[in-house]
mmCIF file of C-alpha atoms and ligand atoms in Angstrom:
data_model
loop_
_atom_site.group_PDB
_atom_site.id
_atom_site.type_symbol
_atom_site.label_atom_id
_atom_site.label_comp_id
_atom_site.label_asym_id
_atom_site.label_seq_id
_atom_site.Cartn_x
_atom_site.Cartn_y
_atom_site.Cartn_z
ATOM 1 C CA UNK A 1 62.994 90.376 84.965
ATOM 2 C CA UNK A 2 65.183 91.667 87.933
ATOM 3 C CA UNK A 3 68.006 94.791 87.796
ATOM 4 C CA UNK A 4 70.176 92.330 88.070
ATOM 5 C CA UNK A 5 69.217 91.129 85.220
ATOM 6 C CA UNK A 6 68.471 93.992 82.766
ATOM 7 C CA UNK A 7 72.312 94.845 83.913
ATOM 8 C CA UNK A 8 74.137 94.582 80.260
ATOM 9 C CA UNK A 9 77.601 93.156 80.945
ATOM 10 C CA UNK A 10 79.785 93.550 78.392
ATOM 11 C CA UNK A 11 78.925 97.348 79.211
ATOM 12 C CA UNK A 12 79.456 98.246 83.542
ATOM 13 C CA UNK A 13 81.483 101.278 84.453
ATOM 14 C CA UNK A 14 85.155 100.102 84.820
ATOM 15 C CA UNK A 15 85.233 101.687 88.055
ATOM 16 C CA UNK A 16 82.110 104.079 90.360
ATOM 17 C CA UNK A 17 82.498 106.510 93.019
ATOM 18 C CA UNK A 18 79.880 107.047 95.401
ATOM 19 C CA UNK A 19 79.943 109.735 97.967
ATOM 20 C CA UNK A 20 77.796 108.448 100.438
ATOM 21 C CA UNK A 21 75.921 110.809 102.386
ATOM 22 C CA UNK A 22 72.966 110.781 104.713
ATOM 23 C CA UNK A 23 74.156 109.371 107.653
ATOM 24 C CA UNK A 24 73.287 111.299 109.839
ATOM 25 C CA UNK A 25 70.350 112.233 108.665
ATOM 26 C CA UNK A 26 69.378 108.640 108.458
ATOM 27 C CA UNK A 27 70.068 108.456 112.121
ATOM 28 C CA UNK A 28 67.745 111.900 112.928
ATOM 29 C CA UNK A 29 64.964 110.116 111.464
ATOM 30 C CA UNK A 30 64.706 107.052 113.556
ATOM 31 C CA UNK A 31 65.608 109.351 117.009
ATOM 32 C CA UNK A 32 69.441 108.152 117.073
ATOM 33 C CA UNK A 33 72.922 109.935 117.940
ATOM 34 C CA UNK A 34 74.290 110.607 113.925
ATOM 35 C CA UNK A 35 77.062 107.263 115.252
ATOM 36 C CA UNK A 36 74.283 105.112 114.787
ATOM 37 C CA UNK A 37 74.299 106.516 111.170
ATOM 38 C CA UNK A 38 77.478 105.903 111.017
ATOM 39 C CA UNK A 39 77.149 102.102 112.554
ATOM 40 C CA UNK A 40 74.544 100.861 109.868
ATOM 41 C CA UNK A 41 76.172 102.982 106.899
ATOM 42 C CA UNK A 42 78.890 99.969 107.520
ATOM 43 C CA UNK A 43 76.380 98.002 106.155
ATOM 44 C CA UNK A 44 75.894 99.614 103.018
ATOM 45 C CA UNK A 45 79.720 99.798 102.477
ATOM 46 C CA UNK A 46 79.359 96.052 102.856
ATOM 47 C CA UNK A 47 76.555 95.068 100.839
ATOM 48 C CA UNK A 48 77.558 97.702 97.967
ATOM 49 C CA UNK A 49 81.105 95.875 97.646
ATOM 50 C CA UNK A 50 80.024 92.647 98.043
ATOM 51 C CA UNK A 51 77.656 93.350 95.104
ATOM 52 C CA UNK A 52 80.111 95.828 93.017
ATOM 53 C CA UNK A 53 83.191 92.958 93.018
ATOM 54 C CA UNK A 54 79.769 90.516 91.718
ATOM 55 C CA UNK A 55 79.375 91.460 89.229
ATOM 56 C CA UNK A 56 83.019 92.443 88.040
ATOM 57 C CA UNK A 57 82.671 96.302 88.353
ATOM 58 C CA UNK A 58 86.976 96.538 88.347
ATOM 59 C CA UNK A 59 87.314 99.552 90.450
ATOM 60 C CA UNK A 60 84.692 101.339 93.793
ATOM 61 C CA UNK A 61 85.942 104.669 95.120
ATOM 62 C CA UNK A 62 83.664 105.407 98.540
ATOM 63 C CA UNK A 63 84.142 109.082 100.120
ATOM 64 C CA UNK A 64 84.942 107.659 103.364
ATOM 65 C CA UNK A 65 85.949 111.437 105.157
ATOM 66 C CA UNK A 66 86.851 114.424 103.726
ATOM 67 C CA UNK A 67 89.116 116.307 104.484
ATOM 68 C CA UNK A 68 86.071 119.244 104.997
ATOM 69 C CA UNK A 69 85.006 116.359 107.695
ATOM 70 C CA UNK A 70 87.884 116.675 110.029
ATOM 71 C CA UNK A 71 85.422 120.276 111.209
ATOM 72 C CA UNK A 72 82.678 118.459 112.985
ATOM 73 C CA UNK A 73 82.804 118.302 116.402
ATOM 74 C CA UNK A 74 84.982 116.228 117.934
ATOM 75 C CA UNK A 75 83.265 113.334 119.580
ATOM 76 C CA UNK A 76 81.991 112.734 115.812
ATOM 77 C CA UNK A 77 85.818 111.880 114.124
ATOM 78 C CA UNK A 78 86.794 109.999 117.234
ATOM 79 C CA UNK A 79 84.025 107.557 116.837
ATOM 80 C CA UNK A 80 84.475 107.961 112.937
ATOM 81 C CA UNK A 81 88.272 107.219 113.769
ATOM 82 C CA UNK A 82 87.349 104.237 115.624
ATOM 83 C CA UNK A 83 84.799 102.853 113.533
ATOM 84 C CA UNK A 84 87.099 103.075 110.910
ATOM 85 C CA UNK A 85 89.604 101.448 112.220
ATOM 86 C CA UNK A 86 87.514 98.853 113.968
ATOM 87 C CA UNK A 87 85.550 97.738 110.568
ATOM 88 C CA UNK A 88 88.826 97.254 108.602
ATOM 89 C CA UNK A 89 89.888 95.223 111.111
ATOM 90 C CA UNK A 90 86.529 93.543 110.698
ATOM 91 C CA UNK A 91 86.622 93.116 107.164
ATOM 92 C CA UNK A 92 89.696 92.334 105.465
ATOM 93 C CA UNK A 93 89.095 88.816 106.167
ATOM 94 C CA UNK A 94 86.016 89.264 103.511
ATOM 95 C CA UNK A 95 88.315 91.102 101.182
ATOM 96 C CA UNK A 96 90.721 88.416 101.055
ATOM 97 C CA UNK A 97 87.598 85.483 100.247
ATOM 98 C CA UNK A 98 86.327 87.873 97.742
ATOM 99 C CA UNK A 99 89.525 88.664 96.254
ATOM 100 C CA UNK A 100 89.031 93.049 96.602
ATOM 101 C CA UNK A 101 92.424 94.703 97.371
ATOM 102 C CA UNK A 102 91.678 97.690 99.837
ATOM 103 C CA UNK A 103 93.769 100.905 98.700
ATOM 104 C CA UNK A 104 93.564 103.895 99.612
ATOM 105 C CA UNK A 105 93.618 107.613 98.806
ATOM 106 C CA UNK A 106 93.961 111.226 101.181
ATOM 107 C CA UNK A 107 96.485 112.769 103.265
ATOM 108 C CA UNK A 108 97.001 109.446 105.150
ATOM 109 C CA UNK A 109 99.100 111.038 107.565
ATOM 110 C CA UNK A 110 96.758 113.175 109.598
ATOM 111 C CA UNK A 111 94.556 109.724 110.545
ATOM 112 C CA UNK A 112 94.680 108.773 114.134
ATOM 113 C CA UNK A 113 98.319 106.480 114.420
ATOM 114 C CA UNK A 114 96.243 103.131 115.079
ATOM 115 C CA UNK A 115 93.876 104.141 112.803
ATOM 116 C CA UNK A 116 96.499 104.736 109.708
ATOM 117 C CA UNK A 117 98.318 101.336 110.940
ATOM 118 C CA UNK A 118 95.330 99.214 110.580
ATOM 119 C CA UNK A 119 94.576 100.453 107.186
ATOM 120 C CA UNK A 120 97.567 100.251 106.472
ATOM 121 C CA UNK A 121 98.700 96.640 107.002
ATOM 122 C CA UNK A 122 95.193 96.054 105.501
ATOM 123 C CA UNK A 123 96.677 96.881 101.852
ATOM 124 C CA UNK A 124 99.583 94.805 102.788
ATOM 125 C CA UNK A 125 97.306 92.138 103.541
ATOM 126 C CA UNK A 126 95.332 92.546 100.713
ATOM 127 C CA UNK A 127 97.771 93.398 98.375
ATOM 128 C CA UNK A 128 97.582 90.774 95.519
ATOM 129 C CA UNK A 129 94.122 90.206 95.264
ATOM 130 C CA UNK A 130 93.177 90.950 92.207
ATOM 131 C CA UNK A 131 89.152 90.633 91.178
ATOM 132 C CA UNK A 132 88.067 94.229 92.440
ATOM 133 C CA UNK A 133 90.200 97.577 94.154
ATOM 134 C CA UNK A 134 88.136 99.026 96.721
ATOM 135 C CA UNK A 135 89.616 103.105 97.443
ATOM 136 C CA UNK A 136 89.010 104.316 100.186
ATOM 137 C CA UNK A 137 89.427 108.267 100.104
ATOM 138 C CA UNK A 138 90.475 109.066 103.644
ATOM 139 C CA UNK A 139 91.064 113.037 104.509
ATOM 140 C CA UNK A 140 90.502 113.476 100.943
ATOM 141 C CA UNK A 141 89.915 116.579 99.665
ATOM 142 C CA UNK A 142 90.504 117.103 95.288
ATOM 143 C CA UNK A 143 91.839 120.566 95.841
ATOM 144 C CA UNK A 144 94.068 118.681 98.159
ATOM 145 C CA UNK A 145 95.157 116.557 96.083
ATOM 146 C CA UNK A 146 96.009 119.284 93.281
ATOM 147 C CA UNK A 147 97.770 121.157 95.537
ATOM 148 C CA UNK A 148 100.166 117.703 96.040
ATOM 149 C CA UNK A 149 100.439 117.732 91.905
ATOM 150 C CA UNK A 150 101.310 120.898 91.569
ATOM 151 C CA UNK A 151 103.656 121.172 94.572
ATOM 152 C CA UNK A 152 105.068 117.793 92.889
ATOM 153 C CA UNK A 153 105.855 118.925 89.532
ATOM 154 C CA UNK A 154 107.165 122.152 90.468
ATOM 155 C CA UNK A 155 109.970 120.046 91.774
ATOM 156 C CA UNK A 156 110.892 118.695 89.415
ATOM 157 C CA UNK A 157 110.472 121.961 87.497
ATOM 158 C CA UNK A 158 113.170 123.242 90.003
ATOM 159 C CA UNK A 159 116.001 119.480 89.550
ATOM 160 C CA UNK A 160 114.827 119.815 85.868
ATOM 161 C CA UNK A 161 114.308 116.544 85.504
ATOM 162 C CA UNK A 162 111.049 117.988 83.726
ATOM 163 C CA UNK A 163 110.693 121.481 81.485
ATOM 164 C CA UNK A 164 107.156 123.935 81.836
ATOM 165 C CA UNK A 165 106.575 122.620 77.555
ATOM 166 C CA UNK A 166 106.638 118.441 78.985
ATOM 167 C CA UNK A 167 103.248 119.709 80.968
ATOM 168 C CA UNK A 168 100.316 117.548 79.612
ATOM 169 C CA UNK A 169 96.637 116.428 80.603
ATOM 170 C CA UNK A 170 98.935 112.805 81.791
ATOM 171 C CA UNK A 171 101.710 114.734 83.659
ATOM 172 C CA UNK A 172 98.999 116.601 86.080
ATOM 173 C CA UNK A 173 97.213 112.625 86.111
ATOM 174 C CA UNK A 174 99.844 110.818 87.199
ATOM 175 C CA UNK A 175 100.995 113.277 90.194
ATOM 176 C CA UNK A 176 97.549 112.638 91.775
ATOM 177 C CA UNK A 177 97.300 110.033 94.207
ATOM 178 C CA UNK A 178 94.686 107.956 91.690
ATOM 179 C CA UNK A 179 97.568 107.712 89.122
ATOM 180 C CA UNK A 180 97.067 103.988 89.122
ATOM 181 C CA UNK A 181 93.805 104.028 88.927
ATOM 182 C CA UNK A 182 91.531 104.393 85.822
ATOM 183 C CA UNK A 183 89.077 108.103 86.091
ATOM 184 C CA UNK A 184 85.764 106.826 86.971
ATOM 185 C CA UNK A 185 82.635 106.876 84.294
ATOM 186 C CA UNK A 186 79.970 106.743 86.781
ATOM 187 C CA UNK A 187 79.461 108.573 90.305
ATOM 188 C CA UNK A 188 77.174 108.672 92.498
ATOM 189 C CA UNK A 189 75.468 110.245 95.511
ATOM 190 C CA UNK A 190 72.995 109.225 98.026
ATOM 191 C CA UNK A 191 71.091 112.199 100.407
ATOM 192 C CA UNK A 192 69.558 114.769 97.990
ATOM 193 C CA UNK A 193 71.938 117.122 97.983
ATOM 194 C CA UNK A 194 73.338 117.342 93.974
ATOM 195 C CA UNK A 195 76.969 119.122 94.918
ATOM 196 C CA UNK A 196 81.063 117.044 94.690
ATOM 197 C CA UNK A 197 81.638 118.504 97.767
ATOM 198 C CA UNK A 198 85.627 117.980 96.668
ATOM 199 C CA UNK A 199 85.310 114.606 95.417
ATOM 200 C CA UNK A 200 88.264 114.009 92.449
ATOM 201 C CA UNK A 201 87.212 117.087 90.632
ATOM 202 C CA UNK A 202 89.740 116.804 88.065
ATOM 203 C CA UNK A 203 89.343 112.481 87.459
ATOM 204 C CA UNK A 204 85.356 113.331 87.083
ATOM 205 C CA UNK A 205 85.752 116.172 83.983
ATOM 206 C CA UNK A 206 83.138 113.467 82.209
ATOM 207 C CA UNK A 207 81.922 111.074 83.914
ATOM 208 C CA UNK A 208 78.291 110.310 84.177
ATOM 209 C CA UNK A 209 76.973 111.712 87.661
ATOM 210 C CA UNK A 210 74.010 109.980 89.149
ATOM 211 C CA UNK A 211 71.977 110.972 92.254
ATOM 212 C CA UNK A 212 70.362 109.130 94.453
ATOM 213 C CA UNK A 213 67.308 110.260 97.413
ATOM 214 C CA UNK A 214 68.503 107.796 99.725
ATOM 215 C CA UNK A 215 70.501 108.184 102.830
ATOM 216 C CA UNK A 216 73.158 105.899 102.492
ATOM 217 C CA UNK A 217 72.268 103.200 104.999
ATOM 218 C CA UNK A 218 69.234 102.444 102.566
ATOM 219 C CA UNK A 219 71.266 101.901 99.793
ATOM 220 C CA UNK A 220 71.892 98.737 98.835
ATOM 221 C CA UNK A 221 72.060 96.220 95.963
ATOM 222 C CA UNK A 222 68.710 96.944 94.043
ATOM 223 C CA UNK A 223 70.367 100.672 94.512
ATOM 224 C CA UNK A 224 73.602 99.926 92.310
ATOM 225 C CA UNK A 225 71.738 97.888 89.991
ATOM 226 C CA UNK A 226 69.715 100.582 89.589
ATOM 227 C CA UNK A 227 72.754 103.160 89.538
ATOM 228 C CA UNK A 228 73.882 101.450 86.439
ATOM 229 C CA UNK A 229 70.848 100.644 84.554
ATOM 230 C CA UNK A 230 70.597 104.280 84.215
ATOM 231 C CA UNK A 231 74.011 104.894 83.485
ATOM 232 C CA UNK A 232 73.962 102.524 80.554
ATOM 233 C CA UNK A 233 70.791 103.684 79.443
ATOM 234 C CA UNK A 234 72.681 106.952 78.840
ATOM 235 C CA UNK A 235 74.584 108.545 75.612
ATOM 236 C CA UNK A 236 77.895 109.671 76.821
ATOM 237 C CA UNK A 237 78.998 112.082 74.172
ATOM 238 C CA UNK A 238 82.214 113.605 74.977
ATOM 239 C CA UNK A 239 82.023 116.454 73.190
ATOM 240 C CA UNK A 240 80.624 115.443 69.692
ATOM 241 C CA UNK A 241 76.853 114.843 68.084
ATOM 242 C CA UNK A 242 74.817 111.779 68.668
ATOM 243 C CA UNK A 243 75.299 110.955 64.487
ATOM 244 C CA UNK A 244 78.770 110.806 65.281
ATOM 245 C CA UNK A 245 78.964 107.815 67.501
ATOM 246 C CA UNK A 246 77.160 105.339 64.898
HETATM 247 C C1 LIG B 301 78.247 110.549 105.522
HETATM 248 O O1 LIG B 301 77.178 110.874 106.382
HETATM 249 C C2 LIG B 301 79.064 110.186 106.129
HETATM 250 C C3 LIG B 301 80.425 111.428 105.953
HETATM 251 C C4 LIG B 301 80.961 112.377 106.722
HETATM 252 C C5 LIG B 301 81.283 110.827 107.450
HETATM 253 P P1 LIG B 301 77.002 112.526 106.811
HETATM 254 O O2 LIG B 301 77.883 112.012 107.968
HETATM 255 O O3 LIG B 301 77.231 113.557 106.080
HETATM 256 O O4 LIG B 301 75.395 112.843 107.059
HETATM 257 P P2 LIG B 301 74.557 113.409 106.185
HETATM 258 O O5 LIG B 301 74.694 114.219 105.597
HETATM 259 O O6 LIG B 301 74.581 114.848 107.514
HETATM 260 O O7 LIG B 301 72.845 113.410 106.902
HETATM 261 C C1 LIG B 302 80.069 114.979 101.495
HETATM 262 O O1 LIG B 302 80.223 114.521 102.331
HETATM 263 C C2 LIG B 302 81.982 113.843 102.441
HETATM 264 C C3 LIG B 302 81.377 111.942 102.383
HETATM 265 C C4 LIG B 302 80.512 111.358 102.383
HETATM 266 C C5 LIG B 302 83.140 111.711 103.169
HETATM 267 P P1 LIG B 302 79.957 115.447 103.650
HETATM 268 O O2 LIG B 302 78.374 115.062 104.097
HETATM 269 O O3 LIG B 302 80.639 116.211 104.265
HETATM 270 O O4 LIG B 302 79.539 116.562 102.440
HETATM 271 P P2 LIG B 302 78.504 118.779 102.267
HETATM 272 O O5 LIG B 302 79.527 118.828 104.208
HETATM 273 O O6 LIG B 302 76.936 117.931 102.140
HETATM 274 O O7 LIG B 302 79.168 118.854 101.264
HETATM 275 MG MG1 LIG B 303 76.697 114.696 104.928
#
């Protein structure tokens, strides 16, 4: 039985989030510059997006560039932004063919203008697609997002459209960039690092975490199946006891 056949399609996570890590080390392993790793990471993005849509995942969030990544050497940042523009442009047709809607979260206004425009165009051109939503986290960090949410909530209190006693968990969720997206049930990180790196801190509160040693450019179909199977074999108790679940 193949890994794919073992997946229980009635117990799929609705939303999978991925920290695509290890491009630089993959390139080094191949005796190449870091950007070669990023270029090869695009193949994994394509394969993961298509596989996720094909098996029926509804939301896939990919951490593509963090707020902290702006601190990388300028030439790497520029190369990454160019790759992003090129990829978004080249992939829009495939997204439409597969009925995948593109969304983005993060401080998009800090992106270079061509990148921002390309992104908005792709979002606009795919907005009626309904099979899966692909969310790119770009210039994203969770603390930035939470600070923003707090500011927006404070503003409403100043305007007297909200009182502090009305604030609950939903108030916070509704003011995050992900207000229209359900929390991920499964978070995958590649490259052997076991950390969150400022990704979806609020939304991952009860997600199952899956780590693989593979570098992102080596991540493919079978690895995604493996992660989903691992997820399906876990008991999600949400604070209850095992006995209470049956
Ligand atoms: C992930 O790979 C891609 C981005 C953060 C943009 P890295 O570039 O972090 O690769 P490593 O972790 O240095 O190997
Ligand atoms: C996290 O990877 C960000 C992305 C994958 C876009 P990093 O490589 O930037 O994270 P750290 O520095 O190892 O925590
Ligand atoms: Mg890294």
